Amino acid sequence: YPLFGFDPSRSSINPSEHALGAGSVAYLTRLWRISLPETVDSMAIELANVPGRSGRGTLFVTTLRGITLSLDASTGRVLWRVNGPRGARMAGYQITNATPAGDPSGQWIYAASPDGRIHKLRSADGREAPGWPVKVTLHAQDEKIGSALNLVGSTLLVGMGGYIGDFGHYQGKVVAIDTQTRALQVFNAMCSDKPVLLAEVSGNSPYCPAVRSAVWARAGAVVDSSPASPTRNMVFVATGNGDF
């Protein structure tokens, strides 16, 4: 289960799942329980092909303040832990609700941190890939990575909005990161004619006076992957607030 909703279209259907069904769900029992260092307000993902794990399931989860943990799916044992912000000074309200995304190769996962950065972590040990993390906002104190990350081929889609209380100079955006080159493409929900990361202060370029729209839904950017669909490979997002 490498993504929120299993696949880029968020179908929430795993075609390889044959054990769980209407006749077996009543027999589910809890195998383990562990205490996490912080609250998690997102979904865990699972990879079955992490190098060195011999096909054993491995879970990955990110806490509100950006700690990403790897867990043994059978026992709950913590395999590694990475503190996302890494020394950045953050206000108490700065959090992330973004579910990580697993690379189909099983070698990498992508995780968000509340300092406005996306990390590419080696699934086996949590080590950061060279050149990462990648910054997806110029004012992380206003713009929140709240939606689940999505991965289509080598493109990582990041949805952003604002924090509780609707304050600050946020526009809401989708940032597409080329996971091989780290190149960015940006769609801003406000001032969409400016396809770049926007400045916070008037007079700095590029600047957008319109504020407080948001890509806020849990699913974030959803990609139509239906083979016969006329909108195949198009990206869909829901926005809230703003003038439009």
Coordinates of N, CA and C in Angstrom, one line a residue:
Y1 N 0.9 -1.2 0.0 CA 0.0 0.0 0.0 C 0.9 1.2 0.0
P2 N 1.5 1.6 -1.2 CA 2.6 2.6 -1.2 C 2.1 4.0 -1.1
L3 N 0.8 4.3 -1.3 CA 0.3 5.7 -1.4 C -1.0 5.8 -0.6
F4 N -1.3 7.0 -0.2 CA -2.7 7.3 0.3 C -3.7 6.8 -0.8
G5 N -4.6 6.0 -0.4 CA -5.6 5.5 -1.4 C -5.0 4.5 -2.4
F6 N -3.8 3.9 -2.1 CA -3.1 2.9 -2.8 C -2.5 3.3 -4.1
D7 N -3.1 4.1 -4.9 CA -2.6 4.4 -6.2 C -2.8 5.9 -6.5
P8 N -2.2 6.4 -7.6 CA -2.3 7.8 -7.9 C -3.7 8.3 -8.1
S9 N -4.6 7.4 -8.5 CA -6.0 7.9 -8.7 C -6.8 7.7 -7.4
R10 N -6.2 7.3 -6.3 CA -6.8 7.2 -5.0 C -8.0 6.3 -5.0
S11 N -7.8 5.1 -5.7 CA -8.9 4.2 -5.8 C -9.2 3.5 -4.4
S12 N -8.2 3.4 -3.6 CA -8.4 2.7 -2.3 C -8.6 1.2 -2.5
I13 N -8.2 0.7 -3.6 CA -8.4 -0.8 -3.9 C -7.0 -1.4 -4.1
N14 N -6.7 -2.4 -3.4 CA -5.4 -3.1 -3.6 C -5.8 -4.5 -4.3
P15 N -5.5 -4.6 -5.6 CA -6.0 -5.8 -6.3 C -5.3 -7.1 -5.8
S16 N -4.2 -7.0 -5.0 CA -3.5 -8.1 -4.5 C -4.1 -8.6 -3.1
E17 N -5.0 -7.9 -2.6 CA -5.6 -8.2 -1.3 C -6.7 -9.3 -1.5
H18 N -6.4 -10.5 -0.9 CA -7.4 -11.6 -1.1 C -7.8 -12.2 0.3
A19 N -7.1 -11.7 1.4 CA -7.5 -12.3 2.7 C -8.6 -11.6 3.4
L20 N -8.6 -10.3 3.2 CA -9.6 -9.5 3.9 C -10.9 -9.3 3.1
G21 N -12.0 -9.6 3.7 CA -13.3 -9.5 3.0 C -14.4 -9.6 4.0
A22 N -15.6 -9.5 3.5 CA -16.8 -9.5 4.4 C -16.9 -10.8 5.3
G23 N -16.3 -11.9 4.8 CA -16.4 -13.1 5.6 C -15.3 -13.2 6.7
S24 N -14.2 -12.4 6.5 CA -13.1 -12.5 7.4 C -12.8 -11.3 8.4
V25 N -13.5 -10.2 8.1 CA -13.2 -9.0 8.8 C -13.5 -9.2 10.3
A26 N -14.5 -10.0 10.6 CA -14.9 -10.2 12.0 C -13.9 -10.9 12.9
Y27 N -12.9 -11.5 12.2 CA -11.9 -12.3 12.9 C -10.6 -11.5 13.1
L28 N -10.6 -10.3 12.7 CA -9.4 -9.5 12.9 C -9.1 -9.3 14.4
T29 N -7.8 -9.5 14.7 CA -7.3 -9.2 16.0 C -6.1 -8.3 16.0
R30 N -5.8 -7.7 17.1 CA -4.7 -6.8 17.2 C -3.4 -7.6 17.5
L31 N -2.4 -7.4 16.6 CA -1.1 -8.2 16.8 C -0.1 -7.4 17.6
W32 N -0.1 -6.1 17.5 CA 0.8 -5.3 18.3 C 0.3 -3.8 18.4
R33 N 0.9 -3.1 19.4 CA 0.7 -1.7 19.6 C 1.9 -1.1 20.1
I34 N 2.3 0.1 19.6 CA 3.5 0.8 20.1 C 3.1 2.3 20.4
S35 N 4.0 2.9 21.1 CA 3.8 4.3 21.4 C 4.7 5.1 20.4
L36 N 4.2 6.1 19.8 CA 4.9 7.0 18.8 C 5.4 8.2 19.5
P37 N 6.4 8.9 19.0 CA 7.0 10.1 19.7 C 6.0 11.3 19.7
E38 N 5.1 11.3 18.7 CA 4.2 12.4 18.5 C 2.9 11.9 17.9
T39 N 1.9 12.8 17.9 CA 0.7 12.4 17.2 C 0.9 12.3 15.7
V40 N 0.2 11.3 15.1 CA 0.2 11.2 13.6 C -1.2 11.5 13.2
D41 N -1.3 12.5 12.3 CA -2.6 12.8 11.7 C -2.6 12.6 10.2
S42 N -2.2 11.4 9.8 CA -2.1 11.0 8.4 C -2.1 9.5 8.3
M43 N -2.0 8.9 7.1 CA -2.1 7.5 7.0 C -0.7 6.9 6.9
A44 N -0.5 5.7 7.4 CA 0.7 4.9 7.2 C 0.7 4.3 5.8
I45 N 1.9 4.1 5.2 CA 2.0 3.4 3.9 C 2.8 2.1 4.2
E46 N 2.8 1.2 3.3 CA 3.5 -0.1 3.4 C 4.2 -0.4 2.1
L47 N 5.5 -0.8 2.2 CA 6.2 -1.3 1.1 C 6.6 -2.8 1.4
A48 N 6.5 -3.6 0.4 CA 6.9 -5.1 0.6 C 8.2 -5.4 -0.1
N49 N 8.9 -4.4 -0.7 CA 10.1 -4.6 -1.5 C 11.2 -3.7 -1.0
V50 N 11.3 -3.5 0.3 CA 12.4 -2.7 0.8 C 13.7 -3.5 0.7
P51 N 14.8 -3.0 0.2 CA 16.0 -3.7 0.1 C 16.5 -4.2 1.4
G52 N 16.9 -5.5 1.5 CA 17.4 -6.1 2.7 C 16.3 -6.6 3.6
R53 N 15.1 -6.5 3.3 CA 14.0 -6.9 4.1 C 13.3 -8.2 3.7
S54 N 13.8 -8.8 2.6 CA 13.4 -10.1 2.2 C 11.9 -10.3 2.0
G55 N 11.3 -9.2 1.5 CA 9.8 -9.3 1.2 C 9.0 -9.1 2.4
R56 N 9.6 -8.8 3.6 CA 8.8 -8.5 4.8 C 8.2 -7.1 4.6
G57 N 6.9 -6.9 5.1 CA 6.3 -5.6 5.1 C 7.0 -4.6 5.9
T58 N 7.1 -3.4 5.4 CA 7.7 -2.2 6.1 C 6.7 -1.0 6.1
L59 N 6.4 -0.5 7.2 CA 5.5 0.7 7.3 C 6.3 1.9 7.4
F60 N 5.7 3.0 6.9 CA 6.3 4.4 7.1 C 5.2 5.3 7.4
V61 N 5.5 6.2 8.4 CA 4.5 7.2 8.9 C 5.2 8.5 9.3
T62 N 4.6 9.6 9.1 CA 5.1 10.9 9.4 C 4.2 11.6 10.5
T63 N 4.9 12.1 11.5 CA 4.1 12.7 12.6 C 3.8 14.2 12.3
L64 N 3.0 14.8 13.1 CA 2.6 16.2 12.8 C 3.8 17.1 12.7
R65 N 4.8 16.9 13.4 CA 6.0 17.8 13.4 C 7.1 17.3 12.4
G66 N 6.8 16.3 11.6 CA 7.7 15.9 10.6 C 8.7 14.9 10.9
I67 N 8.5 14.1 12.0 CA 9.3 12.9 12.3 C 8.8 11.8 11.4
T68 N 9.7 11.2 10.6 CA 9.3 10.0 9.8 C 9.9 8.8 10.4
L69 N 9.1 7.8 10.6 CA 9.5 6.5 11.2 C 9.2 5.3 10.2
S70 N 10.2 4.4 10.3 CA 10.0 3.1 9.6 C 9.7 2.0 10.6
L71 N 8.7 1.2 10.4 CA 8.3 0.1 11.3 C 8.2 -1.2 10.7
D72 N 8.6 -2.2 11.4 CA 8.4 -3.6 10.9 C 6.9 -3.9 11.0
A73 N 6.2 -4.2 9.9 CA 4.8 -4.4 9.8 C 4.3 -5.6 10.6
S74 N 5.2 -6.5 10.9 CA 4.8 -7.7 11.6 C 4.8 -7.5 13.1
T75 N 5.8 -6.7 13.6 CA 6.1 -6.6 15.0 C 5.9 -5.2 15.6
G76 N 5.9 -4.2 14.7 CA 5.9 -2.8 15.2 C 7.2 -2.2 15.6
R77 N 8.3 -3.0 15.5 CA 9.6 -2.6 15.9 C 10.0 -1.4 15.0
V78 N 10.5 -0.3 15.7 CA 11.0 0.8 14.9 C 12.3 0.5 14.3
L79 N 12.4 0.6 13.0 CA 13.6 0.3 12.2 C 14.5 1.5 12.1
W80 N 14.0 2.7 11.9 CA 14.7 3.9 11.9 C 13.8 5.1 12.1
R81 N 14.4 6.2 12.4 CA 13.6 7.5 12.7 C 14.4 8.7 12.1
V82 N 13.7 9.6 11.4 CA 14.3 10.8 10.8 C 13.5 12.0 11.3
N83 N 14.2 12.9 11.9 CA 13.6 14.2 12.3 C 13.6 15.2 11.1
G84 N 12.5 15.4 10.5 CA 12.4 16.2 9.3 C 12.9 17.6 9.4
P85 N 12.5 18.5 10.3 CA 12.9 19.9 10.3 C 14.4 20.1 10.5
R86 N 15.0 19.2 11.3 CA 16.5 19.2 11.5 C 17.0 20.6 11.9
G87 N 16.6 21.0 13.1 CA 17.1 22.3 13.6 C 16.4 23.5 13.2
A88 N 15.4 23.5 12.3 CA 14.7 24.7 11.9 C 13.8 25.2 13.0
R89 N 13.8 26.5 13.2 CA 12.9 27.1 14.2 C 11.5 27.2 13.6
M90 N 10.6 26.5 14.3 CA 9.2 26.5 13.8 C 8.2 27.0 14.9
A91 N 7.2 27.7 14.5 CA 6.1 28.0 15.4 C 5.4 26.8 15.8
G92 N 4.7 26.8 17.0 CA 4.0 25.7 17.5 C 2.9 25.2 16.6
Y93 N 2.3 26.1 15.8 CA 1.2 25.7 15.0 C 1.7 25.0 13.7
Q94 N 2.9 25.1 13.4 CA 3.4 24.5 12.1 C 3.5 23.0 12.2
I95 N 2.6 22.3 11.4 CA 2.5 20.9 11.4 C 2.3 20.4 9.9
T96 N 2.3 19.1 9.7 CA 2.0 18.5 8.4 C 1.1 17.3 8.6
N97 N 0.1 17.2 7.7 CA -0.8 16.1 7.7 C -0.6 15.2 6.5
A98 N 0.6 15.4 5.9 CA 0.8 14.7 4.6 C 1.3 13.3 4.8
T99 N 0.5 12.3 4.2 CA 0.9 10.9 4.1 C 2.1 10.8 3.2
P100 N 3.2 10.0 3.6 CA 4.3 9.8 2.7 C 3.9 9.1 1.5
A101 N 4.9 9.0 0.5 CA 4.7 8.3 -0.7 C 5.8 7.3 -0.9
G102 N 5.6 6.1 -1.3 CA 6.6 5.1 -1.6 C 6.9 4.9 -3.0
D103 N 8.2 4.9 -3.4 CA 8.6 4.7 -4.8 C 8.3 3.2 -5.2
P104 N 7.8 3.0 -6.4 CA 7.6 1.6 -6.8 C 8.8 0.7 -6.7
S105 N 10.0 1.2 -6.8 CA 11.2 0.4 -6.7 C 11.4 -0.1 -5.3
G106 N 10.7 0.5 -4.3 CA 10.9 0.1 -3.0 C 12.2 0.7 -2.3
Q107 N 12.9 1.4 -3.0 CA 14.2 2.0 -2.5 C 14.0 3.3 -1.8
W108 N 13.0 4.1 -2.1 CA 12.8 5.4 -1.6 C 11.4 5.7 -1.1
I109 N 11.3 6.6 -0.1 CA 10.1 7.1 0.3 C 10.2 8.6 0.3
Y110 N 9.1 9.3 0.1 CA 9.1 10.8 0.1 C 8.2 11.2 1.3
A111 N 8.7 12.2 2.1 CA 8.0 12.6 3.3 C 8.1 14.1 3.4
A112 N 7.1 14.7 4.0 CA 7.0 16.2 4.2 C 7.4 16.5 5.6
S113 N 7.9 17.8 5.8 CA 8.2 18.3 7.1 C 7.6 19.7 7.1
P114 N 7.2 20.2 8.3 CA 6.5 21.5 8.5 C 7.4 22.7 8.2
D115 N 8.6 22.5 7.9 CA 9.5 23.7 7.4 C 9.4 23.9 5.9
G116 N 8.4 23.3 5.3 CA 8.2 23.5 3.9 C 9.1 22.7 2.9
R117 N 9.6 21.6 3.4 CA 10.5 20.8 2.6 C 10.0 19.4 2.4
I118 N 10.4 18.8 1.3 CA 10.1 17.4 1.0 C 11.4 16.6 1.0
H119 N 11.4 15.5 1.7 CA 12.6 14.7 1.9 C 12.4 13.4 1.0
K120 N 13.6 13.0 0.5 CA 13.7 11.7 -0.2 C 14.6 10.8 0.6
L121 N 14.0 9.8 1.2 CA 14.7 9.0 2.2 C 14.9 7.6 1.7
R122 N 16.0 7.0 1.9 CA 16.3 5.7 1.5 C 15.5 4.8 2.5
S123 N 14.6 3.9 1.9 CA 13.7 3.1 2.7 C 14.4 2.2 3.6
A124 N 15.6 1.7 3.3 CA 16.3 0.7 4.1 C 16.8 1.3 5.4
D125 N 17.3 2.6 5.4 CA 17.9 3.2 6.6 C 17.6 4.6 6.8
G126 N 16.7 5.3 6.0 CA 16.3 6.6 6.3 C 17.3 7.7 5.8
R127 N 18.4 7.3 5.2 CA 19.4 8.3 4.7 C 18.8 9.2 3.6
E128 N 19.1 10.5 3.6 CA 18.6 11.4 2.6 C 19.4 11.3 1.3
A129 N 18.6 11.3 0.2 CA 19.3 11.3 -1.1 C 20.1 12.6 -1.3
P130 N 21.1 12.5 -2.1 CA 21.9 13.7 -2.4 C 21.1 14.8 -3.0
G131 N 21.3 16.1 -2.6 CA 20.5 17.2 -3.1 C 19.2 17.4 -2.5
W132 N 18.7 16.6 -1.7 CA 17.4 16.7 -1.0 C 17.7 17.2 0.5
P133 N 16.7 17.8 1.2 CA 15.3 18.0 0.8 C 15.1 19.1 -0.2
V134 N 13.9 19.1 -0.8 CA 13.5 20.2 -1.8 C 12.5 21.1 -1.1
K135 N 12.8 22.4 -1.3 CA 11.8 23.4 -0.7 C 10.7 23.6 -1.6
V136 N 9.4 23.6 -1.1 CA 8.2 23.8 -1.9 C 7.4 25.0 -1.5
T137 N 8.0 25.9 -0.7 CA 7.3 27.1 -0.4 C 8.4 28.1 0.1
L138 N 8.2 29.4 -0.1 CA 9.1 30.4 0.3 C 8.7 31.0 1.7
H139 N 7.6 30.6 2.2 CA 7.1 31.0 3.5 C 6.3 29.9 4.2
A140 N 7.1 29.0 4.8 CA 6.5 27.9 5.4 C 5.7 28.2 6.7
Q141 N 5.9 29.4 7.2 CA 5.1 29.8 8.4 C 3.7 30.1 8.0
D142 N 3.4 30.3 6.7 CA 2.0 30.6 6.2 C 1.5 29.4 5.4
E143 N 2.3 28.7 4.7 CA 1.8 27.6 3.8 C 2.1 26.2 4.4
K144 N 1.1 25.4 4.4 CA 1.1 24.1 5.1 C 1.1 23.0 4.1
I145 N 1.9 22.0 4.2 CA 1.8 20.8 3.4 C 0.8 19.9 4.1
G146 N -0.4 20.0 3.7 CA -1.5 19.3 4.4 C -2.0 18.0 3.7
S147 N -1.9 17.9 2.4 CA -2.4 16.8 1.7 C -1.4 15.7 1.5
A148 N -2.0 14.5 1.3 CA -1.1 13.3 1.0 C -0.3 13.5 -0.2
L149 N 1.0 13.1 -0.2 CA 1.9 13.2 -1.3 C 1.4 12.1 -2.3
N150 N 1.6 12.5 -3.6 CA 1.2 11.5 -4.7 C 2.4 11.3 -5.6
L151 N 2.6 10.2 -6.1 CA 3.7 9.9 -7.0 C 3.2 9.2 -8.3
V152 N 3.5 9.8 -9.4 CA 3.2 9.3 -10.7 C 4.4 9.1 -11.6
G153 N 4.9 7.9 -11.8 CA 6.2 7.7 -12.4 C 7.3 8.4 -11.6
S154 N 8.0 9.4 -12.2 CA 9.1 10.1 -11.4 C 8.6 11.5 -11.0
T155 N 7.3 11.7 -11.0 CA 6.8 13.0 -10.6 C 6.1 12.9 -9.3
L156 N 6.5 13.7 -8.3 CA 5.9 13.8 -7.0 C 5.0 15.0 -6.9
L157 N 3.8 14.9 -6.5 CA 2.8 16.0 -6.5 C 2.6 16.3 -5.0
V158 N 2.7 17.6 -4.7 CA 2.6 18.1 -3.3 C 1.5 19.2 -3.3
G159 N 0.5 19.0 -2.5 CA -0.6 19.9 -2.3 C -0.4 20.8 -1.1
M160 N -0.7 22.1 -1.2 CA -0.4 23.0 0.0 C -1.6 23.9 0.2
G161 N -1.8 24.3 1.4 CA -2.8 25.3 1.8 C -2.3 26.1 3.0
G162 N -3.3 26.4 3.9 CA -2.9 27.3 5.1 C -3.2 26.5 6.4
Y163 N -2.9 27.2 7.5 CA -3.1 26.6 8.8 C -4.4 26.9 9.4
I164 N -4.8 26.3 10.4 CA -6.1 26.5 11.1 C -6.1 28.0 11.5
G165 N -7.3 28.6 11.2 CA -7.4 30.0 11.5 C -7.3 30.9 10.2
D166 N -6.9 30.3 9.1 CA -6.8 31.0 7.8 C -6.1 32.4 7.9
F167 N -4.9 32.3 8.4 CA -4.1 33.5 8.6 C -2.9 33.5 7.7
G168 N -2.3 34.6 7.4 CA -1.0 34.6 6.7 C -1.2 34.7 5.2
H169 N -0.1 34.8 4.5 CA 0.0 35.1 3.1 C 0.2 33.8 2.3
Y170 N -0.9 33.0 2.3 CA -0.8 31.7 1.6 C -1.7 31.7 0.4
Q171 N -1.3 31.1 -0.7 CA -2.1 31.1 -1.9 C -2.7 29.7 -2.2
G172 N -2.1 28.6 -1.7 CA -2.6 27.3 -2.1 C -1.9 26.9 -3.4
K173 N -1.4 25.7 -3.5 CA -0.6 25.4 -4.7 C -0.5 23.9 -4.8
V174 N -0.2 23.5 -6.1 CA 0.3 22.1 -6.3 C 1.8 22.3 -6.9
V175 N 2.7 21.6 -6.2 CA 4.1 21.6 -6.7 C 4.4 20.2 -7.2
A176 N 4.9 20.1 -8.4 CA 5.3 18.9 -9.0 C 6.8 18.8 -9.0
I177 N 7.4 17.8 -8.4 CA 8.8 17.7 -8.3 C 9.3 16.5 -9.1
D178 N 10.2 16.7 -10.0 CA 10.9 15.7 -10.8 C 11.8 15.0 -9.8
T179 N 11.5 13.7 -9.4 CA 12.3 13.1 -8.4 C 13.7 12.7 -8.8
Q180 N 14.0 12.8 -10.1 CA 15.3 12.5 -10.6 C 16.2 13.8 -10.7
T181 N 15.6 14.9 -11.1 CA 16.4 16.1 -11.3 C 16.1 17.2 -10.2
R182 N 15.0 17.0 -9.4 CA 14.6 18.0 -8.4 C 14.0 19.2 -9.0
A183 N 13.7 19.3 -10.3 CA 13.1 20.4 -11.0 C 11.7 20.5 -10.5
L184 N 11.2 21.8 -10.4 CA 9.9 22.1 -9.9 C 9.0 22.6 -11.0
Q185 N 7.7 22.3 -11.0 CA 6.7 22.9 -11.7 C 5.6 23.3 -10.7
V186 N 5.0 24.5 -10.8 CA 4.1 25.0 -9.8 C 2.8 25.5 -10.4
F187 N 1.7 25.1 -9.8 CA 0.4 25.7 -10.1 C -0.1 26.4 -8.8
N188 N -0.3 27.7 -8.9 CA -0.8 28.4 -7.8 C -2.3 28.7 -8.0
A189 N -3.1 28.3 -6.9 CA -4.5 28.5 -7.0 C -4.9 30.0 -7.1
M190 N -4.1 30.9 -6.6 CA -4.3 32.3 -6.7 C -3.1 32.8 -7.6
C191 N -3.3 33.7 -8.6 CA -2.3 34.1 -9.5 C -1.7 32.9 -10.2
S192 N -2.6 32.1 -10.9 CA -2.1 30.9 -11.6 C -1.3 31.3 -12.8
D193 N -1.3 32.5 -13.2 CA -0.5 32.9 -14.3 C 1.0 33.0 -13.9
K194 N 1.3 32.8 -12.6 CA 2.7 32.8 -12.2 C 3.0 31.4 -11.7
P195 N 3.6 30.6 -12.6 CA 3.9 29.2 -12.3 C 5.2 29.0 -11.5
V196 N 5.4 29.7 -10.4 CA 6.6 29.6 -9.7 C 6.2 29.7 -8.2
L197 N 7.2 29.5 -7.3 CA 7.0 29.7 -5.9 C 6.9 31.2 -5.7
L198 N 5.9 31.6 -4.9 CA 5.6 33.1 -4.8 C 6.2 33.6 -3.5
A199 N 6.6 34.9 -3.6 CA 7.2 35.6 -2.5 C 6.1 36.0 -1.5
E200 N 6.5 36.3 -0.2 CA 5.5 36.6 0.8 C 5.3 38.1 0.9
V201 N 6.3 38.9 0.6 CA 6.3 40.4 0.9 C 6.1 41.1 -0.4
S202 N 5.2 42.1 -0.4 CA 5.0 43.0 -1.6 C 6.3 43.7 -1.9
G203 N 6.6 43.8 -3.2 CA 7.9 44.4 -3.6 C 8.9 43.3 -4.0
N204 N 8.8 42.2 -3.4 CA 9.6 41.1 -3.8 C 8.9 40.3 -5.0
S205 N 9.7 39.8 -5.9 CA 9.2 39.2 -7.1 C 9.6 37.7 -7.1
P206 N 8.6 36.8 -7.5 CA 7.2 37.1 -7.9 C 6.3 37.2 -6.7
Y207 N 5.4 38.1 -6.8 CA 4.4 38.4 -5.7 C 3.0 38.3 -6.2
C208 N 2.1 37.8 -5.3 CA 0.7 37.7 -5.6 C -0.1 38.4 -4.5
P209 N -0.9 39.4 -4.8 CA -1.7 40.1 -3.7 C -2.9 39.3 -3.3
A210 N -3.4 38.4 -4.1 CA -4.5 37.5 -3.7 C -4.0 36.4 -2.8
V211 N -4.8 36.1 -1.7 CA -4.3 35.2 -0.7 C -5.5 34.3 -0.3
R212 N -5.1 33.2 0.4 CA -5.9 32.3 1.2 C -6.9 31.4 0.4
S213 N -6.4 30.9 -0.7 CA -7.0 29.8 -1.3 C -6.2 28.6 -0.8
A214 N -6.7 27.4 -1.0 CA -5.9 26.2 -0.5 C -6.3 24.9 -1.2
V215 N -5.3 24.1 -1.4 CA -5.5 22.7 -1.8 C -5.4 21.9 -0.5
W216 N -6.6 21.6 0.0 CA -6.6 21.2 1.4 C -7.1 19.7 1.6
A217 N -7.8 19.1 0.6 CA -8.3 17.8 0.8 C -7.3 16.8 1.2
R218 N -7.6 15.8 1.9 CA -6.7 14.8 2.4 C -6.0 14.1 1.2
A219 N -6.8 13.8 0.1 CA -6.3 13.1 -1.0 C -5.3 13.9 -1.8
G220 N -5.4 15.3 -1.7 CA -4.5 16.2 -2.4 C -4.7 16.1 -3.9
A221 N -3.7 16.0 -4.7 CA -3.7 16.0 -6.1 C -4.0 14.5 -6.6
V222 N -5.1 14.3 -7.3 CA -5.6 13.0 -7.7 C -5.4 12.9 -9.2
V223 N -4.8 11.8 -9.7 CA -4.5 11.6 -11.1 C -5.4 10.6 -11.7
D224 N -6.0 10.9 -12.8 CA -6.9 10.0 -13.5 C -6.0 9.0 -14.3
S225 N -6.1 7.7 -13.8 CA -5.2 6.7 -14.4 C -6.1 5.6 -15.1
S226 N -7.4 5.9 -15.4 CA -8.2 5.0 -16.1 C -7.8 4.9 -17.6
P227 N -7.5 3.7 -18.1 CA -6.9 3.5 -19.4 C -7.8 4.2 -20.5
A228 N -9.1 4.1 -20.5 CA -9.9 4.6 -21.6 C -10.5 6.0 -21.3
S229 N -10.1 6.6 -20.3 CA -10.7 7.9 -19.9 C -10.2 9.0 -20.8
P230 N -11.0 10.0 -21.2 CA -10.6 11.1 -22.0 C -9.7 12.1 -21.2
T231 N -9.7 12.0 -19.9 CA -8.9 12.8 -19.0 C -7.7 12.0 -18.4
R232 N -7.3 10.9 -19.0 CA -6.2 10.1 -18.5 C -5.0 11.0 -18.3
N233 N -4.3 10.8 -17.2 CA -3.1 11.5 -16.8 C -3.3 12.9 -16.4
M234 N -4.5 13.4 -16.4 CA -4.8 14.8 -15.9 C -4.8 14.8 -14.4
V235 N -4.5 15.9 -13.8 CA -4.4 16.1 -12.3 C -5.7 16.9 -11.9
F236 N -6.3 16.4 -10.8 CA -7.5 17.1 -10.3 C -7.2 17.4 -8.8
V237 N -7.6 18.7 -8.5 CA -7.5 19.1 -7.1 C -8.8 19.8 -6.7
A238 N -9.0 19.9 -5.4 CA -10.1 20.6 -4.8 C -9.5 21.8 -4.0
T239 N -10.1 23.0 -4.2 CA -9.6 24.2 -3.5 C -10.7 24.7 -2.6
G240 N -10.3 25.4 -1.5 CA -11.2 26.0 -0.6 C -10.8 27.4 -0.3
N241 N -11.7 28.3 0.1 CA -11.4 29.7 0.3 C -11.0 30.4 -0.9
G242 N -10.5 31.6 -0.8 CA -10.1 32.4 -2.0 C -11.3 33.1 -2.6
D243 N -11.0 33.8 -3.7 CA -12.0 34.5 -4.4 C -12.7 33.7 -5.5
F244 N -12.2 32.5 -5.9 CA -12.6 31.8 -7.1 C -13.1 30.5 -6.7

